[in-house]
Amino acid sequence: MGGKLYGPTTLQQRKNHTINTTIHTTPPTTNSLITTIIPPELYIKICEHLTPDDLFSLSQVSKYFRNLLCSTSTATQAIWRNSRLRYLIYPRCPTPPDGMDERQYVLITNLAIRCQFCFHPRKQSQIYWAFRVRCCLDCFHHRTVSEYRLINHYKIPKDSLCGLTYTAPCNYKIYWKDDIREAQENYMTALESNNLAEYIKKQTIKLNKQLEQIELQEWEFKNEMARWNYQNTLLFDEIKLRSSCIAEETAMEMGLDIEKLQDWGIYWYPIGNVCRTLTEDDWIDWRREVETECSRIKRKSQKWFHRFSMKSTIY
């Protein structure tokens, strides 16, 4: 009955054995596996060949990838900048506006289409370059305040706003609420240190530089949108013209009335609201679709003609 005992015998030895076993049997985390398999240098090299969409999707895979792609390091900014300049037609500026990193620059101009505050799927959003945000009209009104209200209602000195960027629809200056507190603190610090004149001068120079950059960004964005709309209009007209010619040729070959093609719904290519460059395979499929529909219409018309011919013969 008195066999030899193996392993821990006392209670303290059993506790220590359990702790050590738990420590050694704990699987390594995902981050440690990633850093072991893919070194950061190689990972950065791989990311140089990814599109901005791929980079944004990769940043949502894990915390490690997000920290790596959402940091403000020089290597991360270079990844987003190279991807933007290589794969995107717009924006093409060498550097983003002040206070905005490369990821945010790509996000609000190309990837994000919703308001970054309420994320409402049905509200139209707009980029406000003065505040470096994309938001809907409701969130814009909620997060901004007019200069008139700041001066007359909140009794804020006008000079304290000298360094803040603003948007001026109809010559009414609108400021971002989150920027007001910091501007007031800087103004009071300069006032207490008897350096107010120098502070106002520096802030005015800084503001003029920022306004020039904002104007450049707005002009580039509007110009790109106008060019994009113009190209889409030309593309849409070209698709309509070519698809109608194919439909008319097919109808004439099959002996159908060309004037009724629009009533039959086979006159224009059904591109909907999305314009894209159609390939030759798309046009071949469209011709087959037109031929199939014309054959169906021809058989149907012959069936009705044969039926009425039989009735006229009987009567």
mmCIF file of C-alpha atoms in Angstrom:
data_model
loop_
_atom_site.group_PDB
_atom_site.id
_atom_site.type_symbol
_atom_site.label_atom_id
_atom_site.label_comp_id
_atom_site.label_asym_id
_atom_site.label_seq_id
_atom_site.Cartn_x
_atom_site.Cartn_y
_atom_site.Cartn_z
ATOM 1 C CA MET A 1 0.000 0.000 0.000
ATOM 2 C CA GLY A 2 2.922 2.321 0.592
ATOM 3 C CA GLY A 3 3.948 2.958 -2.977
ATOM 4 C CA LYS A 4 6.312 5.803 -3.990
ATOM 5 C CA LEU A 5 4.688 9.164 -4.740
ATOM 6 C CA TYR A 6 5.697 11.045 -7.884
ATOM 7 C CA GLY A 7 5.277 14.800 -8.387
ATOM 8 C CA PRO A 8 4.497 17.457 -5.753
ATOM 9 C CA THR A 9 3.453 16.190 -2.361
ATOM 10 C CA THR A 10 2.799 19.185 -0.105
ATOM 11 C CA LEU A 11 0.107 21.817 -0.732
ATOM 12 C CA GLN A 12 2.635 24.603 -1.412
ATOM 13 C CA GLN A 13 4.509 22.433 -3.915
ATOM 14 C CA ARG A 14 1.251 21.679 -5.710
ATOM 15 C CA LYS A 15 0.438 25.408 -5.972
ATOM 16 C CA ASN A 16 3.883 26.213 -7.360
ATOM 17 C CA HIS A 17 3.624 23.341 -9.802
ATOM 18 C CA THR A 18 0.214 24.567 -11.012
ATOM 19 C CA ILE A 19 1.474 28.130 -11.504
ATOM 20 C CA ASN A 20 4.568 27.003 -13.400
ATOM 21 C CA THR A 21 2.528 24.663 -15.574
ATOM 22 C CA THR A 22 0.065 27.441 -16.383
ATOM 23 C CA ILE A 23 2.823 29.838 -17.316
ATOM 24 C CA HIS A 24 4.558 27.384 -19.620
ATOM 25 C CA THR A 25 1.383 26.115 -21.264
ATOM 26 C CA THR A 26 -0.082 29.560 -22.024
ATOM 27 C CA PRO A 27 -0.123 29.983 -25.807
ATOM 28 C CA PRO A 28 1.728 32.982 -27.213
ATOM 29 C CA THR A 29 -0.303 35.995 -28.188
ATOM 30 C CA THR A 30 -1.109 36.901 -31.759
ATOM 31 C CA ASN A 31 1.151 39.932 -31.673
ATOM 32 C CA SER A 32 4.160 37.890 -30.581
ATOM 33 C CA LEU A 33 3.501 35.361 -33.340
ATOM 34 C CA ILE A 34 3.228 38.102 -35.954
ATOM 35 C CA THR A 35 6.392 39.845 -34.855
ATOM 36 C CA THR A 36 8.208 36.506 -34.825
ATOM 37 C CA ILE A 37 7.027 35.440 -38.276
ATOM 38 C CA ILE A 38 7.071 38.847 -40.002
ATOM 39 C CA PRO A 39 9.660 41.381 -38.841
ATOM 40 C CA PRO A 40 8.508 45.019 -38.909
ATOM 41 C CA GLU A 41 10.996 45.875 -41.668
ATOM 42 C CA LEU A 42 9.625 43.154 -43.949
ATOM 43 C CA TYR A 43 6.065 44.089 -43.049
ATOM 44 C CA ILE A 44 6.683 47.702 -44.083
ATOM 45 C CA LYS A 45 8.194 46.485 -47.348
ATOM 46 C CA ILE A 46 5.091 44.394 -48.068
ATOM 47 C CA CYS A 47 2.748 47.291 -47.310
ATOM 48 C CA GLU A 48 4.419 49.423 -49.962
ATOM 49 C CA HIS A 49 2.585 47.402 -52.633
ATOM 50 C CA LEU A 50 -0.891 47.644 -51.083
ATOM 51 C CA THR A 51 -3.641 50.031 -52.109
ATOM 52 C CA PRO A 52 -5.162 52.439 -49.555
ATOM 53 C CA ASP A 53 -8.249 50.208 -49.355
ATOM 54 C CA ASP A 54 -6.053 47.222 -48.528
ATOM 55 C CA LEU A 55 -4.142 49.192 -45.911
ATOM 56 C CA PHE A 56 -7.329 50.327 -44.233
ATOM 57 C CA SER A 57 -8.713 46.767 -44.222
ATOM 58 C CA LEU A 58 -5.446 45.435 -42.840
ATOM 59 C CA SER A 59 -5.508 47.980 -40.009
ATOM 60 C CA GLN A 60 -8.792 46.433 -38.841
ATOM 61 C CA VAL A 61 -7.476 42.875 -38.674
ATOM 62 C CA SER A 62 -5.810 43.064 -35.263
ATOM 63 C CA LYS A 63 -4.531 45.484 -32.664
ATOM 64 C CA TYR A 64 -0.959 44.945 -33.804
ATOM 65 C CA PHE A 65 -1.713 45.925 -37.399
ATOM 66 C CA ARG A 66 -3.793 48.887 -36.256
ATOM 67 C CA ASN A 67 -1.026 50.232 -34.039
ATOM 68 C CA LEU A 68 1.452 49.794 -36.849
ATOM 69 C CA LEU A 69 -0.659 51.462 -39.555
ATOM 70 C CA CYS A 70 -2.253 54.164 -37.407
ATOM 71 C CA SER A 71 0.914 55.506 -35.833
ATOM 72 C CA THR A 72 2.486 58.829 -36.720
ATOM 73 C CA SER A 73 5.943 57.399 -37.314
ATOM 74 C CA THR A 74 7.908 58.317 -40.402
ATOM 75 C CA ALA A 75 7.764 54.766 -41.781
ATOM 76 C CA THR A 76 3.980 54.548 -41.405
ATOM 77 C CA GLN A 77 3.438 57.935 -43.022
ATOM 78 C CA ALA A 78 5.676 56.861 -45.896
ATOM 79 C CA ILE A 79 3.559 53.722 -46.415
ATOM 80 C CA TRP A 80 0.324 55.696 -46.742
ATOM 81 C CA ARG A 81 1.947 58.418 -48.859
ATOM 82 C CA ASN A 82 3.485 55.967 -51.341
ATOM 83 C CA SER A 83 0.229 54.050 -51.609
ATOM 84 C CA ARG A 84 -1.730 57.256 -52.181
ATOM 85 C CA LEU A 85 0.594 58.589 -54.855
ATOM 86 C CA ARG A 86 0.861 55.223 -56.589
ATOM 87 C CA TYR A 87 -2.754 54.059 -56.696
ATOM 88 C CA LEU A 88 -4.947 57.150 -56.329
ATOM 89 C CA ILE A 89 -5.621 59.824 -58.911
ATOM 90 C CA TYR A 90 -6.730 62.183 -56.161
ATOM 91 C CA PRO A 91 -5.370 63.605 -53.900
ATOM 92 C CA ARG A 92 -1.965 64.249 -55.455
ATOM 93 C CA CYS A 93 -0.583 66.873 -53.058
ATOM 94 C CA PRO A 94 2.899 65.988 -51.758
ATOM 95 C CA THR A 95 1.858 66.507 -48.137
ATOM 96 C CA PRO A 96 -1.504 66.621 -46.345
ATOM 97 C CA PRO A 97 -2.748 69.797 -44.640
ATOM 98 C CA ASP A 98 -1.303 70.836 -41.292
ATOM 99 C CA GLY A 99 -2.642 68.793 -38.414
ATOM 100 C CA MET A 100 -3.630 65.856 -40.632
ATOM 101 C CA ASP A 101 -1.628 62.692 -41.151
ATOM 102 C CA GLU A 102 -1.504 60.635 -44.336
ATOM 103 C CA ARG A 103 -4.024 58.044 -43.170
ATOM 104 C CA GLN A 104 -6.621 60.637 -42.241
ATOM 105 C CA TYR A 105 -5.931 62.484 -45.495
ATOM 106 C CA VAL A 106 -6.705 59.383 -47.558
ATOM 107 C CA LEU A 107 -9.623 58.412 -45.348
ATOM 108 C CA ILE A 108 -11.716 61.571 -45.635
ATOM 109 C CA THR A 109 -10.999 62.118 -49.338
ATOM 110 C CA ASN A 110 -11.443 58.610 -50.733
ATOM 111 C CA LEU A 111 -12.436 55.863 -48.318
ATOM 112 C CA ALA A 112 -14.964 57.432 -45.967
ATOM 113 C CA ILE A 113 -18.304 58.583 -47.355
ATOM 114 C CA ARG A 114 -20.231 58.948 -44.094
ATOM 115 C CA CYS A 115 -20.096 61.535 -41.371
ATOM 116 C CA GLN A 116 -17.220 60.696 -39.045
ATOM 117 C CA PHE A 117 -19.279 61.685 -35.998
ATOM 118 C CA CYS A 118 -22.769 60.195 -36.414
ATOM 119 C CA PHE A 119 -21.968 57.643 -39.183
ATOM 120 C CA HIS A 120 -25.509 58.009 -40.493
ATOM 121 C CA PRO A 121 -25.843 55.932 -43.682
ATOM 122 C CA ARG A 122 -28.377 58.218 -45.370
ATOM 123 C CA LYS A 123 -27.004 61.653 -44.554
ATOM 124 C CA GLN A 124 -24.760 63.305 -47.087
ATOM 125 C CA SER A 125 -21.376 64.315 -45.732
ATOM 126 C CA GLN A 126 -19.025 67.044 -46.842
ATOM 127 C CA ILE A 127 -15.350 67.756 -46.305
ATOM 128 C CA TYR A 128 -14.602 70.932 -44.366
ATOM 129 C CA TRP A 129 -10.940 71.566 -45.018
ATOM 130 C CA ALA A 130 -10.779 74.410 -42.511
ATOM 131 C CA PHE A 131 -11.487 71.927 -39.712
ATOM 132 C CA ARG A 132 -10.034 68.807 -41.387
ATOM 133 C CA VAL A 133 -13.224 66.784 -40.912
ATOM 134 C CA ARG A 134 -15.932 65.117 -42.969
ATOM 135 C CA CYS A 135 -19.364 65.499 -41.428
ATOM 136 C CA CYS A 136 -23.024 65.969 -42.218
ATOM 137 C CA LEU A 137 -24.863 69.263 -41.927
ATOM 138 C CA ASP A 138 -26.469 68.425 -38.574
ATOM 139 C CA CYS A 139 -23.147 67.551 -36.936
ATOM 140 C CA PHE A 140 -21.583 70.627 -38.492
ATOM 141 C CA HIS A 141 -24.169 72.922 -36.900
ATOM 142 C CA HIS A 142 -23.826 71.121 -33.587
ATOM 143 C CA ARG A 143 -20.019 71.432 -33.472
ATOM 144 C CA THR A 144 -19.526 74.948 -34.829
ATOM 145 C CA VAL A 145 -20.305 78.454 -33.635
ATOM 146 C CA SER A 146 -20.375 81.814 -35.389
ATOM 147 C CA GLU A 147 -18.006 84.680 -34.690
ATOM 148 C CA TYR A 148 -20.931 86.974 -33.917
ATOM 149 C CA ARG A 149 -22.181 84.659 -31.185
ATOM 150 C CA LEU A 150 -18.727 84.219 -29.679
ATOM 151 C CA ILE A 151 -18.148 87.957 -29.406
ATOM 152 C CA ASN A 152 -21.619 89.176 -28.476
ATOM 153 C CA HIS A 153 -23.082 86.275 -26.520
ATOM 154 C CA TYR A 154 -20.072 84.600 -24.917
ATOM 155 C CA LYS A 155 -18.099 87.880 -24.628
ATOM 156 C CA ILE A 156 -14.905 86.383 -26.048
ATOM 157 C CA PRO A 157 -12.270 88.919 -27.173
ATOM 158 C CA LYS A 158 -12.008 89.076 -30.936
ATOM 159 C CA ASP A 159 -8.213 89.000 -30.800
ATOM 160 C CA SER A 160 -8.332 85.563 -29.169
ATOM 161 C CA LEU A 161 -9.701 84.177 -32.452
ATOM 162 C CA CYS A 162 -6.922 85.605 -34.588
ATOM 163 C CA GLY A 163 -5.151 82.261 -35.078
ATOM 164 C CA LEU A 164 -8.148 79.984 -35.617
ATOM 165 C CA THR A 165 -9.110 78.641 -39.014
ATOM 166 C CA TYR A 166 -12.674 79.238 -40.080
ATOM 167 C CA THR A 167 -15.100 78.786 -42.906
ATOM 168 C CA ALA A 168 -16.955 81.828 -44.152
ATOM 169 C CA PRO A 169 -20.196 81.074 -46.009
ATOM 170 C CA CYS A 170 -21.779 84.379 -47.076
ATOM 171 C CA ASN A 171 -18.959 86.264 -45.278
ATOM 172 C CA TYR A 172 -20.008 84.949 -41.834
ATOM 173 C CA LYS A 173 -17.074 83.376 -40.018
ATOM 174 C CA ILE A 174 -17.808 79.966 -38.508
ATOM 175 C CA TYR A 175 -15.398 78.398 -35.982
ATOM 176 C CA TRP A 176 -14.975 74.870 -34.669
ATOM 177 C CA LYS A 177 -16.051 74.694 -31.016
ATOM 178 C CA ASP A 178 -13.268 72.368 -29.892
ATOM 179 C CA ASP A 179 -10.650 74.918 -30.970
ATOM 180 C CA ILE A 180 -12.031 77.792 -28.893
ATOM 181 C CA ARG A 181 -10.813 76.718 -25.444
ATOM 182 C CA GLU A 182 -7.184 76.243 -26.468
ATOM 183 C CA ALA A 183 -7.203 79.562 -28.308
ATOM 184 C CA GLN A 184 -8.534 81.318 -25.208
ATOM 185 C CA GLU A 185 -5.878 79.751 -23.002
ATOM 186 C CA ASN A 186 -3.086 80.803 -25.356
ATOM 187 C CA TYR A 187 -4.529 84.299 -25.552
ATOM 188 C CA MET A 188 -4.704 84.661 -21.763
ATOM 189 C CA THR A 189 -1.152 83.354 -21.409
ATOM 190 C CA ALA A 190 0.122 85.944 -23.875
ATOM 191 C CA LEU A 191 -1.904 88.655 -22.152
ATOM 192 C CA GLU A 192 -0.528 87.821 -18.714
ATOM 193 C CA SER A 193 3.042 87.741 -20.011
ATOM 194 C CA ASN A 194 2.677 91.155 -21.713
ATOM 195 C CA ASN A 195 3.432 89.541 -25.059
ATOM 196 C CA LEU A 196 0.038 90.025 -26.664
ATOM 197 C CA ALA A 197 1.153 92.075 -29.671
ATOM 198 C CA GLU A 198 3.799 89.544 -30.669
ATOM 199 C CA TYR A 199 1.338 86.698 -30.119
ATOM 200 C CA ILE A 200 -1.292 88.288 -32.367
ATOM 201 C CA LYS A 201 1.303 88.925 -35.063
ATOM 202 C CA LYS A 202 2.521 85.319 -35.079
ATOM 203 C CA GLN A 203 -1.002 83.934 -35.024
ATOM 204 C CA THR A 204 -2.040 86.162 -37.924
ATOM 205 C CA ILE A 205 0.903 84.994 -40.038
ATOM 206 C CA LYS A 206 0.118 81.386 -39.156
ATOM 207 C CA LEU A 207 -3.561 81.845 -40.017
ATOM 208 C CA ASN A 208 -2.811 83.389 -43.410
ATOM 209 C CA LYS A 209 -0.577 80.457 -44.277
ATOM 210 C CA GLN A 210 -3.242 77.967 -43.220
ATOM 211 C CA LEU A 211 -5.954 79.772 -45.178
ATOM 212 C CA GLU A 212 -3.817 79.633 -48.317
ATOM 213 C CA GLN A 213 -3.369 75.906 -47.851
ATOM 214 C CA ILE A 214 -7.086 75.420 -47.194
ATOM 215 C CA GLU A 215 -7.934 77.338 -50.341
ATOM 216 C CA LEU A 216 -5.545 75.135 -52.306
ATOM 217 C CA GLN A 217 -7.115 71.973 -50.897
ATOM 218 C CA GLU A 218 -10.644 73.171 -51.663
ATOM 219 C CA TRP A 219 -9.673 74.175 -55.185
ATOM 220 C CA GLU A 220 -7.999 70.835 -55.841
ATOM 221 C CA PHE A 221 -10.967 68.914 -54.469
ATOM 222 C CA LYS A 222 -13.542 70.879 -56.480
ATOM 223 C CA ASN A 223 -11.426 70.651 -59.618
ATOM 224 C CA GLU A 224 -11.036 66.901 -59.224
ATOM 225 C CA MET A 225 -14.757 66.425 -58.601
ATOM 226 C CA ALA A 226 -15.614 68.520 -61.658
ATOM 227 C CA ARG A 227 -13.186 66.531 -63.801
ATOM 228 C CA TRP A 228 -14.567 63.264 -62.446
ATOM 229 C CA ASN A 229 -18.152 64.314 -63.206
ATOM 230 C CA TYR A 230 -17.147 65.436 -66.695
ATOM 231 C CA GLN A 231 -15.405 62.142 -67.434
ATOM 232 C CA ASN A 232 -18.390 60.193 -66.130
ATOM 233 C CA THR A 233 -20.717 62.223 -68.344
ATOM 234 C CA LEU A 234 -18.599 61.490 -71.402
ATOM 235 C CA LEU A 235 -18.405 57.831 -70.459
ATOM 236 C CA PHE A 236 -22.156 57.624 -69.946
ATOM 237 C CA ASP A 237 -22.859 59.245 -73.320
ATOM 238 C CA GLU A 238 -20.413 56.904 -75.035
ATOM 239 C CA ILE A 239 -22.041 53.850 -73.461
ATOM 240 C CA LYS A 240 -25.519 55.013 -74.456
ATOM 241 C CA LEU A 241 -24.434 55.668 -78.043
ATOM 242 C CA ARG A 242 -22.630 52.364 -78.541
ATOM 243 C CA SER A 243 -25.324 50.275 -76.850
ATOM 244 C CA SER A 244 -28.067 51.895 -78.953
ATOM 245 C CA CYS A 245 -26.109 51.224 -82.153
ATOM 246 C CA ILE A 246 -25.689 47.561 -81.210
ATOM 247 C CA ALA A 247 -29.395 47.273 -80.430
ATOM 248 C CA GLU A 248 -30.398 48.867 -83.749
ATOM 249 C CA GLU A 249 -28.050 46.639 -85.755
ATOM 250 C CA THR A 250 -29.371 43.515 -84.064
ATOM 251 C CA ALA A 251 -33.001 44.552 -84.541
ATOM 252 C CA MET A 252 -32.486 45.296 -88.241
ATOM 253 C CA GLU A 253 -30.779 41.936 -88.795
ATOM 254 C CA MET A 254 -33.739 40.174 -87.177
ATOM 255 C CA GLY A 255 -36.369 42.229 -89.010
ATOM 256 C CA LEU A 256 -37.794 44.070 -86.001
ATOM 257 C CA ASP A 257 -39.068 47.623 -85.753
ATOM 258 C CA ILE A 258 -36.229 49.842 -84.500
ATOM 259 C CA GLU A 259 -38.620 52.505 -83.222
ATOM 260 C CA LYS A 260 -39.985 50.097 -80.617
ATOM 261 C CA LEU A 261 -36.624 49.184 -79.088
ATOM 262 C CA GLN A 262 -36.940 51.737 -76.284
ATOM 263 C CA ASP A 263 -40.417 50.451 -75.436
ATOM 264 C CA TRP A 264 -39.012 46.947 -75.197
ATOM 265 C CA GLY A 265 -36.266 48.122 -72.821
ATOM 266 C CA ILE A 266 -33.293 46.877 -74.849
ATOM 267 C CA TYR A 267 -32.079 50.128 -76.354
ATOM 268 C CA TRP A 268 -29.466 51.276 -73.800
ATOM 269 C CA TYR A 269 -27.007 49.378 -71.685
ATOM 270 C CA PRO A 270 -28.404 49.123 -68.106
ATOM 271 C CA ILE A 271 -25.562 50.808 -66.236
ATOM 272 C CA GLY A 272 -27.800 52.391 -63.583
ATOM 273 C CA ASN A 273 -26.154 55.129 -61.549
ATOM 274 C CA VAL A 274 -22.658 53.643 -61.730
ATOM 275 C CA CYS A 275 -20.394 54.463 -64.642
ATOM 276 C CA ARG A 276 -17.402 52.310 -65.381
ATOM 277 C CA THR A 277 -15.239 51.462 -68.335
ATOM 278 C CA LEU A 278 -16.849 48.540 -70.147
ATOM 279 C CA THR A 279 -14.665 45.869 -71.689
ATOM 280 C CA GLU A 280 -15.200 44.055 -74.969
ATOM 281 C CA ASP A 281 -16.552 41.078 -73.048
ATOM 282 C CA ASP A 282 -19.245 43.345 -71.601
ATOM 283 C CA TRP A 283 -20.246 44.453 -75.078
ATOM 284 C CA ILE A 284 -20.326 40.856 -76.331
ATOM 285 C CA ASP A 285 -22.620 39.944 -73.437
ATOM 286 C CA TRP A 286 -24.797 42.954 -74.220
ATOM 287 C CA ARG A 287 -25.111 41.908 -77.880
ATOM 288 C CA ARG A 288 -26.120 38.395 -76.818
ATOM 289 C CA GLU A 289 -28.673 39.819 -74.414
ATOM 290 C CA VAL A 290 -30.139 41.996 -77.163
ATOM 291 C CA GLU A 291 -30.257 39.051 -79.560
ATOM 292 C CA THR A 292 -32.001 36.890 -76.963
ATOM 293 C CA GLU A 293 -34.566 39.577 -76.204
ATOM 294 C CA CYS A 294 -35.171 40.285 -79.889
ATOM 295 C CA SER A 295 -35.686 36.576 -80.558
ATOM 296 C CA ARG A 296 -38.196 36.387 -77.734
ATOM 297 C CA ILE A 297 -40.071 39.435 -79.022
ATOM 298 C CA LYS A 298 -40.052 38.076 -82.562
ATOM 299 C CA ARG A 299 -41.453 34.716 -81.465
ATOM 300 C CA LYS A 300 -44.123 36.455 -79.423
ATOM 301 C CA SER A 301 -45.146 38.713 -82.301
ATOM 302 C CA GLN A 302 -45.275 35.768 -84.710
ATOM 303 C CA LYS A 303 -47.437 33.846 -82.247
ATOM 304 C CA TRP A 304 -49.954 36.673 -81.985
ATOM 305 C CA PHE A 305 -49.919 37.197 -85.756
ATOM 306 C CA HIS A 306 -50.579 33.491 -86.363
ATOM 307 C CA ARG A 307 -53.432 33.482 -83.839
ATOM 308 C CA PHE A 308 -55.166 36.490 -85.390
ATOM 309 C CA SER A 309 -54.653 35.042 -88.882
ATOM 310 C CA MET A 310 -56.445 31.840 -87.865
ATOM 311 C CA LYS A 311 -59.358 33.798 -86.397
ATOM 312 C CA SER A 312 -59.721 35.920 -89.505
ATOM 313 C CA THR A 313 -59.789 32.759 -91.629
ATOM 314 C CA ILE A 314 -62.530 31.174 -89.486
ATOM 315 C CA TYR A 315 -64.733 34.224 -89.555
#
